[in-house]
XYZ file of C-alpha atoms in Angstrom:
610
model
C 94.806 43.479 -2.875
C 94.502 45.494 -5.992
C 94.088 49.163 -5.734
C 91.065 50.910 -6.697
C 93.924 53.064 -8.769
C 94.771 50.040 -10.527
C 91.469 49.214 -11.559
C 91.051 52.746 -12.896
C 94.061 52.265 -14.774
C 91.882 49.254 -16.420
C 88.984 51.294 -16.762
C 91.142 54.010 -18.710
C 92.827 51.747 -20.916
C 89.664 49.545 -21.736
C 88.575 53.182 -23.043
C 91.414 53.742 -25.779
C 91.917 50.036 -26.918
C 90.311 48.319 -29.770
C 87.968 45.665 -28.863
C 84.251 45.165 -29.999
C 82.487 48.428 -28.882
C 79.213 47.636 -30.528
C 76.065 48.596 -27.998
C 73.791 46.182 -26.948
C 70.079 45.320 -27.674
C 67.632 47.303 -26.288
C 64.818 44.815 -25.839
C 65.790 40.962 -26.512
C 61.731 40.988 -27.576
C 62.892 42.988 -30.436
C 65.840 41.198 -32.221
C 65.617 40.379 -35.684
C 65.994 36.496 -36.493
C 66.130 33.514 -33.936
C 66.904 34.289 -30.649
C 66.511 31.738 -27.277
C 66.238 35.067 -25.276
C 62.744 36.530 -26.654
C 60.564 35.270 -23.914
C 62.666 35.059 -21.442
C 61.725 36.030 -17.731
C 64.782 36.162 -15.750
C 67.422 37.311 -18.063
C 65.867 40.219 -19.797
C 68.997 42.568 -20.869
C 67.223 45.913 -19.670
C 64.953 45.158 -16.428
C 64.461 42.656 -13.991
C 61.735 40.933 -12.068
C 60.601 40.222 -8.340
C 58.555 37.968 -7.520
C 54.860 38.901 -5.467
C 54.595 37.116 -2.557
C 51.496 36.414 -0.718
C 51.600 38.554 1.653
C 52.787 41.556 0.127
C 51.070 45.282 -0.527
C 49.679 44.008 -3.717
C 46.736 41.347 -3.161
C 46.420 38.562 -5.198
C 42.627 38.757 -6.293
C 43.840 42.277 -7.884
C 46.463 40.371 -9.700
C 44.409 38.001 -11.660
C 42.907 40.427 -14.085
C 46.178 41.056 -15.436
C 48.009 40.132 -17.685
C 44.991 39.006 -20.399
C 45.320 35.490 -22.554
C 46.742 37.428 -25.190
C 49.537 39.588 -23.545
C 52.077 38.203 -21.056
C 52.623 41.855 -19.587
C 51.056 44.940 -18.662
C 52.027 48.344 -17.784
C 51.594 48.691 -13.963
C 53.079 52.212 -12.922
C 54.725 54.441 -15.329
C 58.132 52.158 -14.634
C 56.919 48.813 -14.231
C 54.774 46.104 -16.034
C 53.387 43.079 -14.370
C 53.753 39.545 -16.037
C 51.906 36.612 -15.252
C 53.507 33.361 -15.622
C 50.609 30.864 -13.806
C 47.232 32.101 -12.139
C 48.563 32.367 -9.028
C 52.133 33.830 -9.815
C 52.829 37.005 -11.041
C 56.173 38.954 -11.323
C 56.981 43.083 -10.633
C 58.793 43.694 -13.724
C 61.173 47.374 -13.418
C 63.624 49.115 -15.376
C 67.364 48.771 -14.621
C 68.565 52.057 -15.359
C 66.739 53.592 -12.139
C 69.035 51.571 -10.143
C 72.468 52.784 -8.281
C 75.197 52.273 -10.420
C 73.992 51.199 -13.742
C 75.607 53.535 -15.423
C 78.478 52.221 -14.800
C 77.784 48.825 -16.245
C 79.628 49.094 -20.088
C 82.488 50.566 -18.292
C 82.976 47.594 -16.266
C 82.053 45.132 -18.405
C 84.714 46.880 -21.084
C 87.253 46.903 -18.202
C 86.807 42.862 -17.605
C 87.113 42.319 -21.368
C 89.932 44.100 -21.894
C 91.846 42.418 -19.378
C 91.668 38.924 -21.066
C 91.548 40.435 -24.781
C 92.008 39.252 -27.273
C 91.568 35.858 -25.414
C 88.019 36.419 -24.322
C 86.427 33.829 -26.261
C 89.102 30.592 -25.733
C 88.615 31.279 -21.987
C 84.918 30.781 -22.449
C 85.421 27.687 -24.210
C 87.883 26.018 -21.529
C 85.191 27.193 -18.952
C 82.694 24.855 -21.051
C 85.001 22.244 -21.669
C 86.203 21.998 -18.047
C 84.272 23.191 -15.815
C 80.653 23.628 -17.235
C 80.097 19.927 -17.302
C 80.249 19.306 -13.755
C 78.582 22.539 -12.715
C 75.943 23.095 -15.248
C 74.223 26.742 -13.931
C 74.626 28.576 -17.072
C 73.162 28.294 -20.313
C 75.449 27.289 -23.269
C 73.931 28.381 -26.153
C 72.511 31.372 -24.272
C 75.615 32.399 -22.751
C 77.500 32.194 -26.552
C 74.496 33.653 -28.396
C 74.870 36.792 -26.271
C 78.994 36.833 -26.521
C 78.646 36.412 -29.930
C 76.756 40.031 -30.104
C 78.796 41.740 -27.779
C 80.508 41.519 -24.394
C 78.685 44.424 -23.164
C 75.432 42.075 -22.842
C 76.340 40.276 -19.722
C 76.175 40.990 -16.114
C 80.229 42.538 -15.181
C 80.273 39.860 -12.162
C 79.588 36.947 -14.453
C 81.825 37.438 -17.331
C 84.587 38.291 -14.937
C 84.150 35.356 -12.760
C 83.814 33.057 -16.070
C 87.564 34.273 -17.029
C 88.617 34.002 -13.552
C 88.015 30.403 -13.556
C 88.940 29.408 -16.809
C 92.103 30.637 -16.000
C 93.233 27.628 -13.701
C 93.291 25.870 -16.954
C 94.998 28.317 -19.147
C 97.467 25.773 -19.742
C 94.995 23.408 -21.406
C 94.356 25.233 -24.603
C 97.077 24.635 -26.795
C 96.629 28.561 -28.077
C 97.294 29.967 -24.828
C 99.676 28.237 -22.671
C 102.820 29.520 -24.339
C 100.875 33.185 -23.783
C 101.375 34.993 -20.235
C 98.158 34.966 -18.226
C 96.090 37.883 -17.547
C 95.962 39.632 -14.481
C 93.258 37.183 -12.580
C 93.420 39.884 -8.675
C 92.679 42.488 -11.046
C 89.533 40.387 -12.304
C 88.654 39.612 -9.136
C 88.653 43.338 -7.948
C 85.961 44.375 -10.659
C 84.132 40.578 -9.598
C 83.244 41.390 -6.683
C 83.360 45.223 -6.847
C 80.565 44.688 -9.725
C 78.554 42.389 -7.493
C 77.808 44.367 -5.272
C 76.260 46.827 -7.838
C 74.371 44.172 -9.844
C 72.364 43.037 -6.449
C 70.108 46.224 -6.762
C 68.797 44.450 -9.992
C 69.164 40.816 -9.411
C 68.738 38.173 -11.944
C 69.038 34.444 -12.964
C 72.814 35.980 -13.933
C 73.163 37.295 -10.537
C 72.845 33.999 -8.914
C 74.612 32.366 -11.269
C 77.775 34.776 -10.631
C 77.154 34.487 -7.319
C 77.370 30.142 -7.632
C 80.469 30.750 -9.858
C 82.293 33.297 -7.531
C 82.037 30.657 -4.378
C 83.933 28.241 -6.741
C 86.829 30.328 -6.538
C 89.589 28.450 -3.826
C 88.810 31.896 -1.854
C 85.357 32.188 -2.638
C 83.199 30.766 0.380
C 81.837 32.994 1.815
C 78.729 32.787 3.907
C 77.453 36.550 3.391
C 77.479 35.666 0.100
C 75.339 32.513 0.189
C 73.025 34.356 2.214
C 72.316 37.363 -0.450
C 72.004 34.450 -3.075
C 69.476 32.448 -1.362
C 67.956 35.804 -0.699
C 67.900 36.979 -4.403
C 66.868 33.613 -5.445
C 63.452 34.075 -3.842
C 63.067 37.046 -4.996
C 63.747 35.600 -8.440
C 61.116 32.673 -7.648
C 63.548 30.377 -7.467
C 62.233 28.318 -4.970
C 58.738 28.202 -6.629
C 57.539 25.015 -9.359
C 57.892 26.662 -12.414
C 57.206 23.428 -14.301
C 53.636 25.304 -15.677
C 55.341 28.263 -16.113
C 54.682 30.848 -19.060
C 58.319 31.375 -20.230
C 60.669 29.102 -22.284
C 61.125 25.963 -21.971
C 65.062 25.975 -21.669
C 64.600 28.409 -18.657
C 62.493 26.054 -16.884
C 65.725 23.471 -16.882
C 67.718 26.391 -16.098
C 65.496 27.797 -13.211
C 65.425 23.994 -11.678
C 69.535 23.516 -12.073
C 69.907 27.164 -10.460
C 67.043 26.350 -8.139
C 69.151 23.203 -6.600
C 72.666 24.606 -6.934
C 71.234 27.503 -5.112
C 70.162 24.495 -2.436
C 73.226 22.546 -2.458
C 75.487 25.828 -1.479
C 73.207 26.744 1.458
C 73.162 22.937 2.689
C 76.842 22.300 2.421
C 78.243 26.085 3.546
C 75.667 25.490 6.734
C 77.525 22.237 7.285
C 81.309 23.482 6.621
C 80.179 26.769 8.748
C 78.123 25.231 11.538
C 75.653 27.723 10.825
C 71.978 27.243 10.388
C 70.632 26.214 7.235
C 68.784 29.050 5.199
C 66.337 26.989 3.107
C 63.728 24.635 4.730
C 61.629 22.020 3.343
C 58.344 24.147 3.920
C 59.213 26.408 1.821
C 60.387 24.607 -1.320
C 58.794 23.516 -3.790
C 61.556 22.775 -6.736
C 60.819 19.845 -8.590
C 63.565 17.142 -9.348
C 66.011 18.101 -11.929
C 64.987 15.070 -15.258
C 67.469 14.838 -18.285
C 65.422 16.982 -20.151
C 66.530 19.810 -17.413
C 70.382 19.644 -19.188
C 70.077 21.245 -23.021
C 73.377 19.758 -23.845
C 74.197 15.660 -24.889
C 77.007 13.748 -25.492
C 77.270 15.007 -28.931
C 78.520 18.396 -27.406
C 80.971 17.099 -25.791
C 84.438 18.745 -26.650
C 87.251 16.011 -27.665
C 90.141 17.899 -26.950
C 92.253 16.681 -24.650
C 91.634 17.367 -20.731
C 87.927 18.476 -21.247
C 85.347 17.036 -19.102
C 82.509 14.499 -19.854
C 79.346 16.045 -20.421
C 76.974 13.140 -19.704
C 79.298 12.589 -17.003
C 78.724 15.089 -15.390
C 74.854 15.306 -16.325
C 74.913 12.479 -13.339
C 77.444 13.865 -11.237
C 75.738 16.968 -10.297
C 72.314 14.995 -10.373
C 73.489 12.349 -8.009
C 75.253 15.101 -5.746
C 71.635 17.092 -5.459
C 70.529 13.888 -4.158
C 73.516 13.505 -1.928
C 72.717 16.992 -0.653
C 69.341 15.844 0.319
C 70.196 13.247 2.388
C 72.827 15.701 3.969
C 70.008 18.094 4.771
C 67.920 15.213 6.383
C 71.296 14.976 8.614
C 71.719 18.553 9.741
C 68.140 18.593 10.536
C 67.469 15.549 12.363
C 70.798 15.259 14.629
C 72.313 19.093 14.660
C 69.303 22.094 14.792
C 69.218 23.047 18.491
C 65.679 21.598 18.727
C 67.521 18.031 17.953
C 70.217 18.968 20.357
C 67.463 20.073 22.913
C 65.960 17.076 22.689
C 68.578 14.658 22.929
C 69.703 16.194 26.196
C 66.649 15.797 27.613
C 66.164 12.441 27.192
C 69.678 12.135 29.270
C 70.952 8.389 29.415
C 68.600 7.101 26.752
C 69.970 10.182 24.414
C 71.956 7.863 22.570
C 69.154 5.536 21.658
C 67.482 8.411 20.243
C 69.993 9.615 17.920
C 70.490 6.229 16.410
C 66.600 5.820 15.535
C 66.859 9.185 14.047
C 70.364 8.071 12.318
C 69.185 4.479 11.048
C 67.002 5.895 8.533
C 69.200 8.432 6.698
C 71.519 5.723 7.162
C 69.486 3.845 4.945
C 69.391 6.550 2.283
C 72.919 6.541 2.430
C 73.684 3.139 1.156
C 70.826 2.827 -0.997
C 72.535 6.234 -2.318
C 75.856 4.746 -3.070
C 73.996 1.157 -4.245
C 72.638 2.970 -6.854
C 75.335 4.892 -8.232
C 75.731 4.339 -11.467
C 78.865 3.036 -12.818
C 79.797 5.914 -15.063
C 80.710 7.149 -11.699
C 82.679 5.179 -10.365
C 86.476 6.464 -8.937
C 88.067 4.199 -11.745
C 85.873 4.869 -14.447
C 88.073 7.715 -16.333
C 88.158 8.331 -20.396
C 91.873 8.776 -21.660
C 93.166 12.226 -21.739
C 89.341 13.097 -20.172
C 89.245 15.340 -16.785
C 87.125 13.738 -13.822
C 85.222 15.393 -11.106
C 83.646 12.299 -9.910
C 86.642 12.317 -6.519
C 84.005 15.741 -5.623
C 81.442 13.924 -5.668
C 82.503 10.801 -3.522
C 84.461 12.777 -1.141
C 81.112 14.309 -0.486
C 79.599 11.447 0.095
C 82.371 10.594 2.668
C 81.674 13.884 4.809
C 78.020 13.291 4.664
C 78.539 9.676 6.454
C 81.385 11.333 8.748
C 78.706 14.248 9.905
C 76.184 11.154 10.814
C 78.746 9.363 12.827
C 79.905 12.480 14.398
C 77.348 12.860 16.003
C 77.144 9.643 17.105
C 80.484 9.053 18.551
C 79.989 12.486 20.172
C 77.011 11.050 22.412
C 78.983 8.215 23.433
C 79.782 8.005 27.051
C 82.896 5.474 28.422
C 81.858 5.546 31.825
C 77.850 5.053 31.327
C 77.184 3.568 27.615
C 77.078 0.212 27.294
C 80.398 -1.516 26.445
C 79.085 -3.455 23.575
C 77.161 -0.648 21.823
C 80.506 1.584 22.703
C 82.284 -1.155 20.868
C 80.108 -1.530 17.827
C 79.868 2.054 17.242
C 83.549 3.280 17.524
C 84.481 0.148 15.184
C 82.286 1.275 12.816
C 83.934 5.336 12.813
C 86.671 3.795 12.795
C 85.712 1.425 9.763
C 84.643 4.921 7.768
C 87.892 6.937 8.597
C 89.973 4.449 7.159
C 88.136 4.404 4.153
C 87.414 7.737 3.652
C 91.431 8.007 4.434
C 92.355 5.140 1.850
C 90.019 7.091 -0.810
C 92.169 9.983 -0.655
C 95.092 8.025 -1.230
C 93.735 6.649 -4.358
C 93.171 9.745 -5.862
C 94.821 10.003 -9.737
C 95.524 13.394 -11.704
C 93.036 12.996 -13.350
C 91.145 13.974 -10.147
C 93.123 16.414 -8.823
C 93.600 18.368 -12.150
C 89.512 18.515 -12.242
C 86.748 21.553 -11.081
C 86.408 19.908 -7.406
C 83.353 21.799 -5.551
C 83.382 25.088 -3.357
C 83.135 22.773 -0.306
C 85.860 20.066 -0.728
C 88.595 21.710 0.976
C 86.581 22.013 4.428
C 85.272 18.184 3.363
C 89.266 16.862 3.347
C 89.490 18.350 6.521
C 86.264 16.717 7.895
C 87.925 13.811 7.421
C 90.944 14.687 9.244
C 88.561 16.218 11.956
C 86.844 13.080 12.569
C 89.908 11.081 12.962
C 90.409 14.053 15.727
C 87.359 13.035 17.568
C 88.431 9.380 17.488
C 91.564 10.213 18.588
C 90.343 12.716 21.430
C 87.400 10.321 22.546
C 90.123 7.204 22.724
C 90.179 5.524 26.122
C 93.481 4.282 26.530
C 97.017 5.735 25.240
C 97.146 2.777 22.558
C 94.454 3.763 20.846
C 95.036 7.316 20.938
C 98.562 7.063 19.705
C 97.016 4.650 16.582
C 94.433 7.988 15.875
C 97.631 9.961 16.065
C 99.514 8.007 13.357
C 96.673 7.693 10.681
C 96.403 11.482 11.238
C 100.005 12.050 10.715
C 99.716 9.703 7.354
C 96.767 11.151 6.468
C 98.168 15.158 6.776
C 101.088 13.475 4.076
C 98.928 12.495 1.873
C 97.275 15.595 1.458
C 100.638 17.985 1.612
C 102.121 15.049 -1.168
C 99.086 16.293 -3.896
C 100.291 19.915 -3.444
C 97.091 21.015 -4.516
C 95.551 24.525 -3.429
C 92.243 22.128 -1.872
C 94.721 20.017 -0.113
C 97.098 22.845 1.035
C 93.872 24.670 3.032
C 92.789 21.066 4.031
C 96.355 20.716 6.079
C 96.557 23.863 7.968
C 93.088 23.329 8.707
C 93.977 19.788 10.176
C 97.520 21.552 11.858
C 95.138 23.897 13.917
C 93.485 20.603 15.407
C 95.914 18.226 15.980
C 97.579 21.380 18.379
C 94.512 21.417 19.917
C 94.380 17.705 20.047
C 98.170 17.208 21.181
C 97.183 19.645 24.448
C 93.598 17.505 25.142
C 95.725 14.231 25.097
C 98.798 15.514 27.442
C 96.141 16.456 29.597
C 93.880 13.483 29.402
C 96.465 10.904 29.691
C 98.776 12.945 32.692
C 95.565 11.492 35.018
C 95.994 7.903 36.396
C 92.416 7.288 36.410
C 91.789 7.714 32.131
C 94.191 4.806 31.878
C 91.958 2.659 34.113
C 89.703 2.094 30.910
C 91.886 0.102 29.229
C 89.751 -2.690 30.144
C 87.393 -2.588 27.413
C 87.265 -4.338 24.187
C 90.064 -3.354 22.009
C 88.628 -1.937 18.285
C 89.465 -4.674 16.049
C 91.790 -3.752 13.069
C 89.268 -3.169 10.436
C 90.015 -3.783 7.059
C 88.815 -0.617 4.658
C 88.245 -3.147 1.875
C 85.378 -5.132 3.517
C 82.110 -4.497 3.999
C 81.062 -3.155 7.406
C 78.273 -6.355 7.942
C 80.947 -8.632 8.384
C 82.388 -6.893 11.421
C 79.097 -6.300 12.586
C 77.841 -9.898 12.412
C 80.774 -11.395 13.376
C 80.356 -9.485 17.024
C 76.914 -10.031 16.898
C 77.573 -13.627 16.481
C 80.619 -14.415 19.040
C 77.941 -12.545 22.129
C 74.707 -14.117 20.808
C 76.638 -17.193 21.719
C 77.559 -17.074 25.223
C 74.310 -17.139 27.195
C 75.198 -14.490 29.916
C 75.262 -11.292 27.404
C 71.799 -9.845 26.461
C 71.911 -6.912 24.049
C 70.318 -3.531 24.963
C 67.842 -1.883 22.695
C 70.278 0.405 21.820
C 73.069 -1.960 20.999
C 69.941 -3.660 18.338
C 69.826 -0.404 16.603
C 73.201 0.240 16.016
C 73.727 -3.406 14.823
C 70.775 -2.135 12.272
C 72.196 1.068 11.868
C 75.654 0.056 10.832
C 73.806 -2.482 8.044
C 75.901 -0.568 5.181
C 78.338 -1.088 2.786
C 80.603 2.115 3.303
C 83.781 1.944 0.818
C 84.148 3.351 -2.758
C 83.376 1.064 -5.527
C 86.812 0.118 -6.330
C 87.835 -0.148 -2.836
C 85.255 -2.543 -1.633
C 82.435 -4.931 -2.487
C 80.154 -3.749 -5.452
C 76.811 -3.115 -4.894
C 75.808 -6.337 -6.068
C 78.354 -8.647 -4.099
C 77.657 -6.007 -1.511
C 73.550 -7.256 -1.446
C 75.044 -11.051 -2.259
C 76.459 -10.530 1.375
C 73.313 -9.546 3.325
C 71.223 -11.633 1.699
C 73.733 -14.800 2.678
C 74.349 -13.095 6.138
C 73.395 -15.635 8.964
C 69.854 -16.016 10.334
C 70.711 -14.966 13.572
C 71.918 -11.779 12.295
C 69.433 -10.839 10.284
C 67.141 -11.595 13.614
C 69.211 -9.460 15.409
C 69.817 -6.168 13.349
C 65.409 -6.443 12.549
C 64.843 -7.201 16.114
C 63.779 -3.463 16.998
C 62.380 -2.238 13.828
């Protein structure tokens, strides 16, 4: 780790080189000419605002008064000014320099700059080009406006962490890649030294660092997502600000930062197995619209390996929706209440979870029916960067977390065979595919900004083909878990990517696990007794999922003496879902072609309990 010595020696030298010194503006309310950053709210230069709760010291009915129709603020205490921004909503508006360690704030921010300068400017434009598009939480033409002025305007953990990232593609601007690259540990020191100063006067920046800083390979970090979710009601974050007083290109940034801000608490909850920090009752963000992303098509930057903007306008629209669903998940099948209540309905547990799985179920496929083609794995520009493989892998955990949970609550020994049957063939169906996905994965994929949480979500993978493997009732089957795992640990060490890299020792520390469980398992005559079931059928990853499922419901509907259990009719309507990638399998259309063909019986039989 970098010494706090070293980063004085930063500190000292950013104080004798040349690089712009120029102060900056006092008040944004007071700059001469067009600026975006007059009326703004949440990224005021000088001070910073908390929200008033209901149920704090100051009472609402004392609030209204103030501000008037014709002022948006008024002075409150001798410090601090209250704005109004709806009837209801009013914000504590207070001075930064009363806050610890804001005098230290040029220093640092000179100290960042000078590590990257004279290259300050081309890393902010590969950050746009690259990564920007697929993470849209900062403001463009805000963000440049401000460089454009001076360096010294930003927040120290935000510039630093907008360098830091931009540096994985160093080699991508032509300008730089025959340049040595700056120090990115001694960037990361001042990073995260300087966020923990700027939390003492949070703002829309300090989330936004904070989103930005869990990007990083090492940057997960559940403290972290728990001071941003934190600071982001204190900002108001989780508030409607639709009828909002305050610019309208704030609004699309408060909503983008609003749901990135939900999309890191969902997914570290999931990769964590911690509770989630944001619930339903208290949220009331509206959906992100295309007039929530300021920049088009026309923006886009045409040099080679940049990113597509409208692209990724859908990406990270379709993976808030994703993240939804995901949340429905962790809240249905893995609070303890759900847990609590499964185990108390003992042998009809498993009937429970799969009328609490068929719906999100549901939302899954009509999810992935809907995506739009733009992206699709195979739909790529030439020379363009793609972070659509994020995107899908997600997609991939979020049906692997569903069927954990599943496959968990089934029972050898007391479920019934046929349900036992339908529901390991269709894990089984979703491994492979998620497995074959990964193997399909081009450069262009692997060279792209993947999200904070794909690293855990290739081991997820790897982790369910662990529970397969551990939950197999006969040495056959186990050893066929322990091959696709082997194949699937190669094709992850083969990309040699720093995702994939923390995805394999992640899957090494189970299959040790795994190897001990099976010695043990498998040393006892009586496991090997249940080799009398129904062997899992080879499944082919390229076919939809209702052909397996109709085909079994089909061969037992025939012979007389088999009468399926309530349980085993939800599953067979549970499992109603296309599951592979678009290039892998059916499209959505030939997908719907196929149910709407499927035999009468089996339509009978998947509707019979809902």
């Amino acid at each position: 780790m970098l010494q706090r010595e070293d980063v004085n020696k930063h500190h000292r030298k950013a104080s004798t080189s040349t690089f712009r010194t120029h102060q900056p503006v006092g008040d944004y309310a007071d700059l001469k000419g067009p600026s975006l950053l007059k009326k703004t709210l949440g990224l005021q230069y000088h001070r910073h605002s908390r929200y008033i709760g209901p149920t704090t010291e100051f009472e609402p009915c004392l609030l209204r008064p103030y501000p008037s129709e014709q002022k948006d603020e008024v002075s409150y205490s001798r410090n601090g000014t209250l704005r109004r921004v709806t009837d209801r909503i009013t914000f504590l508006i207070e001075p930064d320099q009363h806050t610890q360690d804001h005098a230290d704030e040029v220093e640092d921010l000179d100290a960042i700059e000078q590590i990257v300068a004279p290259h300050g400017l081309a890393l902010i434009n590969i950050f746009f080009r690259i990564v920007h598009p697929s993470f849209p939480v900062l403001h463009k033409k805000v963000f440049l406006e401000k460089y454009e002025r001076t360096h010294r305007e930003f927040s120290p953990p935000l510039l630093a962490v907008v360098y830091i990232l931009a540096l994985n593609w160093w080699s991508y601007s032509p300008d730089l890649a025959h340049l040595p690259i700056p120090d990115a540990k001694a960037l990361e020191q001042l990073a995260l030294e300087t966020f923990g100063k700027v939390i003492h006067r949070p703002k829309l920046s300090t989330i936004q660092a904070g989103l930005l800083l869990s990007q990083r390979p090492a940057g997960d970090s559940l403290t972290l997502t728990a001071q941003l979710v934190v600071m982001g009601h204190g900002l108001g974050l989780h508030l409607d600000c639709s009828a909002w007083k305050i610019p309208s290109w704030e609004k699309g940034l408060r909503k983008r930062l609003a749901w990135a801000l939900f999309m890191q608490d969902k997914w570290s909850a999931l990769i964590h197995g911690r509770p989630s920090q944001i619930v339903s009752s208290d949220w009331a963000v509206q959906a992100v619209s295309e007039s929530d992303f300021p920049e088009r098509a026309a923006d886009e930057d045409d040099e080679e390996g940049s990113s597509e903007v409208e692209q990724g306008r859908l990406l990270f629209t379709r993976m808030i929706t994703l993240t939804e669903i995901l949340s429905e998940i962790l809240s249905t099948l893995y609070t303890l209440k759900a847990i609590q209540e499964v185990e108390l309905e003992l042998s009809n547990g498993l009937n429970l979870i799969l009328e609490r799985a068929k719906p999100v179920q549901i939302k899954l496929k009509d999810w992935f029916a809907t995506l739009p083609s733009s992206l699709r794995m195979d739909s790529m520009k030439l020379k363009k960067l793609s972070s659509t493989g994020y995107l899908h892998l997600a997609y991939y955990a979020t049906e692997i977390t569903l069927h954990r949970c599943i496959v968990r609550s089934l029972n050898a020994r007391d479920t019934d065979r046929q349900l036992l049957h339908i529901c390991r063939s269709a894990a089984k169906a979703r491994l492979l595919s998620a497995m074959e996905f990964t193997k399909c994965l081009k450069p262009q994929h692997l060279q792209a900004f993947w999200y904070f949480c794909s690293k855990v979500n290739f081991a997820l993978i790897g982790a369910f083909g662990t529970l397969l493997c551990a939950t197999a009732d006969n040495k056959e089957d186990a050893k066929y878990y322990n091959e696709l795992l082997g194949n699937y640990k190669w094709t992850l060490r083969v990309f040699h990517t720093d995702i994939m890299e923390s995805a394999v020792a992640k899957l090494d520390a189970s299959m040790i696990l795994l190897r001990s469980l099976n010695q043990q398992r498998f040393a006892a005559p009586e496991v090997l007794v249940a080799s009398h079931s129904p062997r899992e059928p080879d499944l082919d990853p390229f076919v939809s999922l209702d052909t397996y499922v109709a085909d079994e419901a089909l061969s037992h509907a025939a012979g007389s003496s088999f009468n399926f259990a309530d349980s085993a009719q939800v599953a067979g309507s549970l499992f109603d879902a296309p599951f592979t990638p678009s290039e892998f399998g059916p499209s959505p259309d030939t997908a719907a072609s196929e149910q709407e063909n499927a035999p009468d019986n089996y339509n009978a039989y998947i509707d019979m309990r809902f």
